[in-house]
XYZ file of C-alpha atoms in Angstrom:
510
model
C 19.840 -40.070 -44.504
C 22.336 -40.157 -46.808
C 21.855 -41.603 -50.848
C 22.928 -44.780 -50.978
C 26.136 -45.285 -53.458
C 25.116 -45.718 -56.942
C 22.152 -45.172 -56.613
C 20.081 -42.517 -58.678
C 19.671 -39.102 -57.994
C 15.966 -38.494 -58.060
C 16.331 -34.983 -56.301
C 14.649 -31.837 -58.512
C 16.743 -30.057 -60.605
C 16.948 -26.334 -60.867
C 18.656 -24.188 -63.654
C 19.813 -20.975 -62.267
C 20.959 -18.168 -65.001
C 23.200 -15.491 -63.477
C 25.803 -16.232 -60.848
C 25.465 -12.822 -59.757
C 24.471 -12.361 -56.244
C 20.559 -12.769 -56.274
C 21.544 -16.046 -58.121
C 24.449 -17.549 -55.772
C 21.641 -16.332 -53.002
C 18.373 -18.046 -54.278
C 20.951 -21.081 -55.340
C 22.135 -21.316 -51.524
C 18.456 -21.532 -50.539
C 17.600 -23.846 -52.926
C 20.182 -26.411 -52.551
C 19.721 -26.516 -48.336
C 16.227 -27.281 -49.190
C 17.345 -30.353 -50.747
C 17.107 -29.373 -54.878
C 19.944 -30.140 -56.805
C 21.074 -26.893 -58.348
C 23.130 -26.047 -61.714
C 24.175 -22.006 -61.664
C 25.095 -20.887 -65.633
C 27.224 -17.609 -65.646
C 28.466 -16.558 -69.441
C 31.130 -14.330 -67.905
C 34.422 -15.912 -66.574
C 33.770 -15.016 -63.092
C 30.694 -14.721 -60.883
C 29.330 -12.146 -58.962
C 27.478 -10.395 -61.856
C 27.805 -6.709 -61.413
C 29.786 -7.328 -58.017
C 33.016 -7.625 -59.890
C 37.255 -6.571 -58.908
C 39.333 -5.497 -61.144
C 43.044 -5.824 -60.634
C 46.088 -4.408 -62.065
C 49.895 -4.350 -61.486
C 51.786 -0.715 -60.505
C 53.667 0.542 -63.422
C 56.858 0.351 -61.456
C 56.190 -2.980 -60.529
C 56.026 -2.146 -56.924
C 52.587 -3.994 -56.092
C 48.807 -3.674 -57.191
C 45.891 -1.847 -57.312
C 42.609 -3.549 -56.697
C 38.773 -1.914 -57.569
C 35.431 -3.256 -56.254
C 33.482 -2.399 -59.647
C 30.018 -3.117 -58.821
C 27.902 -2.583 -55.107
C 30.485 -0.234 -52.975
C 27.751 0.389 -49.788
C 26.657 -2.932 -47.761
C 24.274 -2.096 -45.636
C 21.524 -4.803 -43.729
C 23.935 -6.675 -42.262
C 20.997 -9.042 -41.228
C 20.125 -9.809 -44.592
C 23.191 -11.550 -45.247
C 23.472 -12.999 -41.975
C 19.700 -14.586 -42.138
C 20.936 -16.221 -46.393
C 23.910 -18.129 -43.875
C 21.749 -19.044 -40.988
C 19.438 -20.450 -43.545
C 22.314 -22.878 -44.480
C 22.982 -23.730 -41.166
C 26.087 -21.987 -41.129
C 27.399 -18.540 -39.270
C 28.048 -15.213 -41.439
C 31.173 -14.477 -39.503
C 32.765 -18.361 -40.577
C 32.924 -16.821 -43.831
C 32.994 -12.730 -44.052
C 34.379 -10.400 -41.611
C 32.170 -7.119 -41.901
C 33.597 -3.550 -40.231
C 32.024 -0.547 -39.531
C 32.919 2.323 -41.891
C 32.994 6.145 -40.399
C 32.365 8.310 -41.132
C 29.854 6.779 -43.297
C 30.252 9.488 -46.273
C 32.192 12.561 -46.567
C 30.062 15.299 -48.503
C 31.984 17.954 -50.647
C 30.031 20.994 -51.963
C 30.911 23.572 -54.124
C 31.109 26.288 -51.775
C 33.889 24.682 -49.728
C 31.363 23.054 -46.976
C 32.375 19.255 -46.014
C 30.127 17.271 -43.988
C 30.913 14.013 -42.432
C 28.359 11.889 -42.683
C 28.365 9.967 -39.354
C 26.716 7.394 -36.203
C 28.311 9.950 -34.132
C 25.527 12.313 -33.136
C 27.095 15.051 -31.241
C 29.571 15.474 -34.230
C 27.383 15.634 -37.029
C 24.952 17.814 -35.202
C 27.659 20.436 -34.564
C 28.556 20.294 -38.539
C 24.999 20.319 -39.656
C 24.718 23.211 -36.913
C 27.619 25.098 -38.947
C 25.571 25.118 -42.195
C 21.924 26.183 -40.763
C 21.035 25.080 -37.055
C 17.882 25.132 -37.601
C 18.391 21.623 -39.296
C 19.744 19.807 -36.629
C 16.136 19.601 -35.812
C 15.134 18.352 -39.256
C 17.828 16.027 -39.970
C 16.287 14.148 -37.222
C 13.079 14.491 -37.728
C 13.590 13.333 -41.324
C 15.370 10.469 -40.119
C 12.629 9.726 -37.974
C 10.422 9.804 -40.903
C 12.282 7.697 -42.594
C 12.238 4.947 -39.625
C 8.651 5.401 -39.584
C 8.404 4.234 -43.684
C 10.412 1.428 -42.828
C 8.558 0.248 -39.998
C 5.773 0.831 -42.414
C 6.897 -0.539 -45.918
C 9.408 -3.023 -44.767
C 6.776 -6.133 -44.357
C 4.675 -4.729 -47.074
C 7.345 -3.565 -49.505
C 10.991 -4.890 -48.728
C 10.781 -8.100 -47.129
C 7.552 -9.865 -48.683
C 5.930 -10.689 -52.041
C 5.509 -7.948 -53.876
C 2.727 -5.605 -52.784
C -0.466 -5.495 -54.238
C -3.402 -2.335 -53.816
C -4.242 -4.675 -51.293
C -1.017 -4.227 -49.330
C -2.468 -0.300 -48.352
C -5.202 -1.607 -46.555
C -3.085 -3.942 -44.381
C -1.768 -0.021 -43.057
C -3.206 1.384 -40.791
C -4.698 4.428 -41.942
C -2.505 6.949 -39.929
C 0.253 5.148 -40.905
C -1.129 5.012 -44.914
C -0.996 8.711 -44.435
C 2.476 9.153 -43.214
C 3.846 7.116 -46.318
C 2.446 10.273 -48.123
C 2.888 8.346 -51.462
C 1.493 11.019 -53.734
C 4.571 13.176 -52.674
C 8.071 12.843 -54.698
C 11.382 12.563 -52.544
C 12.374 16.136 -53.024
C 8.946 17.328 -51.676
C 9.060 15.493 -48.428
C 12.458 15.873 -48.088
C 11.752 19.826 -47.973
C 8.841 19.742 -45.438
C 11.958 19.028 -42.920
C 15.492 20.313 -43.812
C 16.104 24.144 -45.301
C 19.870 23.867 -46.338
C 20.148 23.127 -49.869
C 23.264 20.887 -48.905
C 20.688 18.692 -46.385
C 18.179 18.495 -49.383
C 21.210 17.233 -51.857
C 22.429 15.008 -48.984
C 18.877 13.118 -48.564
C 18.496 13.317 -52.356
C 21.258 11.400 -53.520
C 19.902 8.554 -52.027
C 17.092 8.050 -54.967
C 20.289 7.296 -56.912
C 20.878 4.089 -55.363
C 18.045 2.835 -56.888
C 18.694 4.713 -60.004
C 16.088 7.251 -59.777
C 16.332 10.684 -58.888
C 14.867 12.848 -55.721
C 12.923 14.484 -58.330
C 10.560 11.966 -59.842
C 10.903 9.115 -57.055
C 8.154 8.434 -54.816
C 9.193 9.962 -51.113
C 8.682 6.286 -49.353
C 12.145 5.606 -50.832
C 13.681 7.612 -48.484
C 13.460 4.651 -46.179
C 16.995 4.159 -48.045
C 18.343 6.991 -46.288
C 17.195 5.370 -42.773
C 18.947 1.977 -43.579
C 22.497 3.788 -44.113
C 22.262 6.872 -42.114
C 20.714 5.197 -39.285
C 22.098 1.910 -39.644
C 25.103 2.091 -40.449
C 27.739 0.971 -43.417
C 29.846 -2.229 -43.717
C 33.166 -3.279 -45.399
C 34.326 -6.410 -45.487
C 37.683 -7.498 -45.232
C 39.016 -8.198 -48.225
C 36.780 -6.083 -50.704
C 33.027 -6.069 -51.710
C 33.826 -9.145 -53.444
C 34.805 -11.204 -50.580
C 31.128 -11.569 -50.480
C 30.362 -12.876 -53.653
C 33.712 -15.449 -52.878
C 31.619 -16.283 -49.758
C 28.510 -17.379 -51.462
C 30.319 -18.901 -53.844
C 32.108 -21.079 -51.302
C 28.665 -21.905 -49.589
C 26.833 -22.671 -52.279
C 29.745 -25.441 -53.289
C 29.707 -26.630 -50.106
C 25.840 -27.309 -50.364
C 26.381 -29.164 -53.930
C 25.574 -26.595 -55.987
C 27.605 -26.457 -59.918
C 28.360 -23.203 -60.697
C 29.905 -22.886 -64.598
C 31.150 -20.163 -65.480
C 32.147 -18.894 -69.617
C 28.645 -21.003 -70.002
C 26.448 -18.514 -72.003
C 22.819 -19.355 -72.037
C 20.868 -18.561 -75.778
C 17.618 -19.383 -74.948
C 15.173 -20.877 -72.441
C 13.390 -23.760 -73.364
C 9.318 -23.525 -73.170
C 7.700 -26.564 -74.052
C 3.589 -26.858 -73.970
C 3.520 -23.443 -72.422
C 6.236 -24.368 -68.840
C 10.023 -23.506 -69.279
C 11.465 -27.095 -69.485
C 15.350 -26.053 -69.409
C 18.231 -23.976 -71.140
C 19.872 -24.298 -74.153
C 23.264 -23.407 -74.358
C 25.529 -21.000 -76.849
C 27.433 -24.251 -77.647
C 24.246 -26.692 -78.248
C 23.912 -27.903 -75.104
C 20.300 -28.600 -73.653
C 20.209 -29.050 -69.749
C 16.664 -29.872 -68.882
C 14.947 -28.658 -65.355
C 12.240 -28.461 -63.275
C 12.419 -25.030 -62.760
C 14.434 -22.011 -64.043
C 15.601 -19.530 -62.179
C 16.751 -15.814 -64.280
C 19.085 -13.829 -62.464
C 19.007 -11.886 -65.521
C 17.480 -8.081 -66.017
C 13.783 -9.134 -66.931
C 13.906 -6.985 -70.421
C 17.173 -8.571 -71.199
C 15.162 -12.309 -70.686
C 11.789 -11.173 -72.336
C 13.745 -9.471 -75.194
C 16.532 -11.869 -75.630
C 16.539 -15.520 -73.994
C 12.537 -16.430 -74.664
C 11.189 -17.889 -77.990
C 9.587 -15.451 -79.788
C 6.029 -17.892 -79.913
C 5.729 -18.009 -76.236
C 5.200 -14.304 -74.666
C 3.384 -11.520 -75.675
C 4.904 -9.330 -78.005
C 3.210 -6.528 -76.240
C 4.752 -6.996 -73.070
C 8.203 -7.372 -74.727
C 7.412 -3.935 -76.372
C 6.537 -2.206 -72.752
C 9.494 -3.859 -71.175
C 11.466 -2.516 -73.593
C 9.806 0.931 -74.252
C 9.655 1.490 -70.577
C 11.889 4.358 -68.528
C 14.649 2.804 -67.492
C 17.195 3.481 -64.627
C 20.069 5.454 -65.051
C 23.789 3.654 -65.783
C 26.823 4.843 -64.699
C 30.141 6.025 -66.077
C 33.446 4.302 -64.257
C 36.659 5.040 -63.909
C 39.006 2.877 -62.093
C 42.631 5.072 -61.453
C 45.670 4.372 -59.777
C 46.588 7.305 -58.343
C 50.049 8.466 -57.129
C 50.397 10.203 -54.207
C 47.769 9.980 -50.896
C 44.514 12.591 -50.320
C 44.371 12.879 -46.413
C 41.658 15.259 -46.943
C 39.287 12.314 -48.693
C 37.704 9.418 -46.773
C 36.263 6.047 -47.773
C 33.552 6.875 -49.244
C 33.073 10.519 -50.600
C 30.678 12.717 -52.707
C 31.013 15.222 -54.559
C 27.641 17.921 -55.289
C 27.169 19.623 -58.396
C 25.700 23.368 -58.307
C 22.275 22.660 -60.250
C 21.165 19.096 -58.679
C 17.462 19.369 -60.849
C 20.081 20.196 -64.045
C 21.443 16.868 -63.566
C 18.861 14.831 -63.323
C 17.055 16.844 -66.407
C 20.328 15.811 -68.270
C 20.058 12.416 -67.452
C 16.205 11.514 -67.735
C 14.882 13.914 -70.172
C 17.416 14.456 -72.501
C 19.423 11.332 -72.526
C 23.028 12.937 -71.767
C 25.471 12.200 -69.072
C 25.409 15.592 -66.976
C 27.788 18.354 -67.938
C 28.677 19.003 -64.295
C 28.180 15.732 -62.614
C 27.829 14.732 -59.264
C 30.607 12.221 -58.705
C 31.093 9.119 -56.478
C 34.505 8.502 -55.043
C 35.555 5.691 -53.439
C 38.914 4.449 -51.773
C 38.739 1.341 -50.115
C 42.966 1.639 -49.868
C 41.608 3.754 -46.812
C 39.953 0.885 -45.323
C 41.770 -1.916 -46.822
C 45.522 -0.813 -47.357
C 46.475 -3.866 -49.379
C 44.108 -2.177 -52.010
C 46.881 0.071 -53.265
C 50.872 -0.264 -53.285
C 52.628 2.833 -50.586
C 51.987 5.750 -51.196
C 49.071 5.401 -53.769
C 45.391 5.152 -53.588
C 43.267 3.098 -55.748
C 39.899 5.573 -56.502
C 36.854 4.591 -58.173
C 35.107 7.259 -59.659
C 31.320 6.966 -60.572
C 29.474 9.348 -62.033
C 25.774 8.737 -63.104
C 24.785 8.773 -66.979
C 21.892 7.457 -68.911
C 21.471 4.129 -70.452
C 22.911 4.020 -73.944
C 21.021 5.845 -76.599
C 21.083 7.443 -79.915
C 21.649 10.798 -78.012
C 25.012 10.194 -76.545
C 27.778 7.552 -78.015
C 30.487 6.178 -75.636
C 32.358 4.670 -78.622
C 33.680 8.172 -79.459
C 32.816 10.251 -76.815
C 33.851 8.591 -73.708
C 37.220 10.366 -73.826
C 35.738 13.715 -73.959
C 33.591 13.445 -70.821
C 36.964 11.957 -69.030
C 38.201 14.943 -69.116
C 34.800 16.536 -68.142
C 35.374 14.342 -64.486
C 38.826 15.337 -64.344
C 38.114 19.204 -64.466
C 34.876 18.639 -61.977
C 37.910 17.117 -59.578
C 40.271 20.111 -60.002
C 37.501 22.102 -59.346
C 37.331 20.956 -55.744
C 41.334 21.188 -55.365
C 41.852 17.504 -56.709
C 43.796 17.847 -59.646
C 44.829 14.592 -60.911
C 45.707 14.471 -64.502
C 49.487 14.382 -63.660
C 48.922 11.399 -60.729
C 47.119 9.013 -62.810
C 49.665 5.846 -63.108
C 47.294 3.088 -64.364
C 43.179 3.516 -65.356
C 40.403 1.861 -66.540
C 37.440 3.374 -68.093
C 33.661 1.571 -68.395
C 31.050 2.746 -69.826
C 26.926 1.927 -69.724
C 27.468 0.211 -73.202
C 30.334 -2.346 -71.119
C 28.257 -2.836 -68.457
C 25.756 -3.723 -70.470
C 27.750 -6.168 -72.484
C 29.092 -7.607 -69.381
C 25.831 -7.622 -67.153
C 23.296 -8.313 -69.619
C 21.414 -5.134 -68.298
C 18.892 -3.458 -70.505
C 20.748 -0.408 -72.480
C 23.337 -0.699 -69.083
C 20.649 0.446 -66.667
C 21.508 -0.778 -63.522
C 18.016 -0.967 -61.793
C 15.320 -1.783 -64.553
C 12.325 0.362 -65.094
C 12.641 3.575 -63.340
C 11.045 4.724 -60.201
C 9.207 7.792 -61.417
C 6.111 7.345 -59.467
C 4.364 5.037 -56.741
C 3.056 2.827 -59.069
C 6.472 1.121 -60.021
C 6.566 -1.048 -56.746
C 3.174 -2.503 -57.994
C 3.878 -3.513 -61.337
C 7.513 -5.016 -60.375
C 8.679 -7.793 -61.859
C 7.717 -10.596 -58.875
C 9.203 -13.660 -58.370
C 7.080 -15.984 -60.548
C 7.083 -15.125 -64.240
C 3.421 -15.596 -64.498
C 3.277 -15.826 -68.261
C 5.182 -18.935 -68.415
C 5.414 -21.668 -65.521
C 8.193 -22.762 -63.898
C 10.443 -19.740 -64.949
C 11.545 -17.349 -62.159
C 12.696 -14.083 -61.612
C 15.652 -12.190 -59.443
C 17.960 -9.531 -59.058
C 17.955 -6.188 -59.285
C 15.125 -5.425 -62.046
C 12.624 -7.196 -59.825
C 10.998 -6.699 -56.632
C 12.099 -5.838 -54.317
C 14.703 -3.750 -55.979
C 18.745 -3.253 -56.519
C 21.711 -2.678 -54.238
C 22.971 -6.023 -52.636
C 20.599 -6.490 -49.653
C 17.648 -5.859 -51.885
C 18.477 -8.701 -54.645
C 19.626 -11.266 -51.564
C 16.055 -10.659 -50.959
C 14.501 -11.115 -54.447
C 16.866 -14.607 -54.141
C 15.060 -15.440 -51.258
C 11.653 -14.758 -52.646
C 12.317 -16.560 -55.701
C 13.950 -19.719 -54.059
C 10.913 -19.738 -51.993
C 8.515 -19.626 -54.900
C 10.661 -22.790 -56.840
C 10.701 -24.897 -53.327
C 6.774 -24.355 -52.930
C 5.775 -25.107 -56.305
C 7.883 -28.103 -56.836
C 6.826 -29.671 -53.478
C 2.789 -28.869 -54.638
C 3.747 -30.974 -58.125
C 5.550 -33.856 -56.241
C-alpha cells in the first residue's frame, strides 16, 4: 500500500557512509526492506575502491579506459542473490562472461602456464613442468573444496565465527581445516614444483596476506577461482558498481556524492547521525560505515565515546599490504599476454620479507597485469592496449616515501617487464601512477592497506570486525576490513550481514 500524498514519511532512516560496494550492497537491502536510506560518499563518484579511470589517446584517435580497483569477480551467486533480494534479475542489469584462460602464469625460467576450466589442457602443461603434480593440483583443489564446504557456513556466509563455530565441525572435518598449518605448508603436502607452490600462493594476496604467514583454510580462495571460474562484465568492473547504483535509486535510496562525513554523532552512548564537513547534521536511526574500521575508530568517532585502547590496537595492529598502480597506454599489441596475467619473482619468501618485515615495496616484485582491451576492445583505441600493472607494496610508513621515491621504483617495474621480453619504456603513450599514500587519500583505508588487519594467523577470523560495532549502538560495520573479508563477493557479503543486523534491530525497537 502505497503512502498517501502528503502525508509524512514515518519510515526509519538509515545513514550509510561509503558508497563503495559493501555500502550500495547493504543500502539495496535496506531500502527493499522498507528503510529509507541516505548513502554519503566524500569522493565525486561511487564505487569506493572499484573505480575507472579514463583518458584520451595522445593522437586523439580514441581512449583508454582502467578498472582501478577489484579486477577478478568471482561468486557469481553472490551478486545474483543482492538482485533477487530486490526482486529484480542480475542479468536486467549486468552481463557477466566467462574469462579463459582464467590467468596466464609467467616465470622466470621461460615456463607459461595457462591457468584454465579446461582440464585436459592444463593437465598436459602442469604435466610439462613435473607430472607428478597433475595428481596434486587436484588433490589440492580438492582440498580446497573440502574447506569450503567446511568454512563457507561457518566462515564466509554467516556472522562471524566464534570458538564456538569449531564445534559445529565435525571433528574429521575440524581436522582437515588443519588450522595450525600456514598456506605454504599445506600447499606443499600436495604439489612439488616450485611454480605450483607460487601459483597456489599468490592467492593469500587477494586478501593481502602472504602464503607465508596466512592460515592454510584460505586456500578455499584458490577453489572459488580455479574451480569456479572468473567473470567480466561487459562494460568493465565498474559496470557493477553503475548497476547497484541504478538499483539502489530505483529502490529510493539518495546517494550524495563530494559529501564528506567529519564525524559520527554519539549521543547518551547510541550513534544518533552524521555530521557533515560543511555543518550539516543528518540525524538516523542507524549508521551504517562502509569505511575501513581503523579509519572510523581513529578518525570519524568523538574522542569521549570509545576506548582509547582499542583505537591504539586498531591502529598498532599488522595491517594488509597496499599496492603500487600503474595505469599505461601502451602502443602496439602483446599477442603473447592474456587477460589477466602474472608475473613470478625468483625469491617468493624475499618478497613477502620485503613487504611485512621490513616495510619496503619488493626489489623484484611479483607483478599483476591486466588487459581488459583483450576482453573488452573498446578499452583501448587500434592497435593499443590499455595495461594495469599492480605490484604489491606495504602500507605507507616511515621506511619507504612515495612522495620522492615513486619514480625510482617505476623504473624498478619497467626493468622486471623487460626482463620477461616486455620492454615498454619506448610504447608508453599516456600513464598514470598511484601509490598506497593515494589510495589511501582516496579510500579512506588505514596507511592504504587494502584489507585491514593482516591475516598472519587463525585467530584473525575471530577477532574481525563483525557487523555490529558493539561499543556503540546503532553504528554498523562493512566492507573489506570486516568480516567476512575483501575482494568484491566478500564485502557484498559483509553488506548483507550488516543490512541484516540494522533491519533486526530496528524492527526489535519499533
Amino acid at each position: 500500500m502505497s503512502k498517501a500524498a502528503g502525508a509524512p514519511d514515518t519510515r526509519k532512516e538509515v545513514v550509510v557512509i561509503g558508497a563503495g560496494i559493501a555500502g550500495l550492497s547493504a543500502a539495496i537491502r535496506l531500502a527493499a526492506a522498507g528503510l529509507r536510506v541516505t548513502v554519503l560518499e566524500q569522493n565525486e563518484a561511487i564505487g569506493g575502491k572499484m573505480h575507472e579511470v579514463r583518458a584520451a589517446a595522445p593522437d586523439g584517435q580514441g581512449a583508454f579506459r582502467w578498472d582501478t580497483g577489484p579486477s577478478v569477480i568471482t561468486m557469481r551467486h553472490v551478486l545474483a542473490d543482492l538482485f533477487a533480494a530486490a526482486g529484480r534479475r542480475l542479468e536486467d542489469y549486468l552481463t557477466l562472461r566467462p574469462v579463459d584462460p582464467l590467468t596466464r602464469y609467467f616465470y622466470q625460467d621461460g615456463t607459461v602456464l595457462d591457468a584454465t576450466r579446461d582440464w585436459p589442457r592444463l593437465a598436459e602443461q602442469i604435466a610439462a613442468i613435473d607430472a607428478r603434480d597433475v595428481e596434486g593440483y587436484a588433490a589440492y583443489l580438492a582440498y580446497a573444496a573440502q574447506l569450503h564446504r567446511i568454512t563457507g557456513p561457518l566462515f564466509i556466509y554467516g556472522e562471524r565465527p566464534g570458538l564456538h563455530s569449531l564445534r559445529e565441525a565435525a571433528p574429521a572435518d575440524a581436522l582437515r581445516m588443519a588450522p595450525w598449518l600456514r598456506m605454504d605448508a599445506s600447499i606443499r603436502r600436495y604439489v612439488r614444483s616450485p611454480h605450483l607452490r607460487q601459483l597456489f600462493g599468490r592467492f593469500a594476496t587477494y586478501i593481502g596476506s602472504s602464503p607465508y604467514l596466512a592460515p592454510a583454510t584460505l586456500g578455499v580462495i584458490s577453489h572459488v577461482e580455479l574451480t569456479q571460474g572468473v567473470w567480466y562484465p561487459q562494460g568493465g568492473i565498474y559496470a557493477i558498481a553503475r548497476a547497484l547504483a541504478r538499483l539502489a535509486g530505483e529502490l529510493g535510496v539518495e546517494v550524495r556524492t563530494g559529501s564528506r562525513v567529519a564525524q559520527v554523532e554519539v549521543r547518551d552512548g547510541r550513534a544518533v547521525g552524521v555530521t557533515l564537513a560543511s555543518g550539516q547534521f543528518l540525524p538516523a536511526d542507524a549508521v551504517l560505515a562502509n569505511v575501513d574500521v581503523t579509519t572510523l575508530y581513529a578518525s570519524l568517532l568523538p574522542r569521549g565515546v570509545i576506548s582509547a585502547r582499542k583505537v591504539d590496537r586498531l591502529t598498532s595492529a599488522r595491517h594488509s599490504c597496499s599496492g603500487f598502480i600503474l595505469l599505461w597506454g601502451i602502443r602496439g599489441e602483446h599477442p603473447q599476454l592474456a587477460h589477466h596475467n602474472i608475473f613470478f619473482c625468483r625469491d617468493y619468501p624475499q618478497e613477502f620479507a620485503d613487504i611485512f618485515d621490513r616495510g619496503v615495496p619488493p626489489a623484484e616484485p611479483t607483478l599483476y597485469l591486466a588487459i581488459t582491451s583483450k576482453t573488452e576492445r573498446n578499452d583501448a583505441p587500434a592497435g593499443h592496449e590499455n595495461w594495469y600493472v599492480l605490484g604489491n607494496a606495504p602500507p605507507t610508513g616511515p621506511a619507504f616515501d612515495w612522495a620522492t621515491q615513486a619514480a625510482a621504483y617505476r623504473e624498478v617495474v619497467l626493468r622486471r617487464f623487460a626482463q620477461f621480453g616486455l620492454d615498454v619504456r619506448d610504447r608508453i603513450v599516456t600513464e598514470q601512477v598511484i601509490t598506497p599514500a593515494d589510495l589511501a587519500a582516496r579510500t579512506g583505508g588505514w596507511r592504504g592497506a587494502l584489507y585491514g588487519e593482516l591475516f598472519d594467523s587463525p585467530w584473525v577470523a575471530f577477532r574481525r570486525p563483525t557487523s555490529r560495532a558493539g561499543d556503540i549502538p546503532a553504528l554498523y560495520l562493512a566492507g573489506g576490513t570486516t568480516h567476512p573479508g575483501g575482494g568484491v563477493p566478500m564485502v557484498m557479503l559483509s553488506g548483507k550481514l550488516a543490512a541484516e543486523a540494522v533491519t533486526a534491530d530496528l524492527r526489535s525497537t519499533s
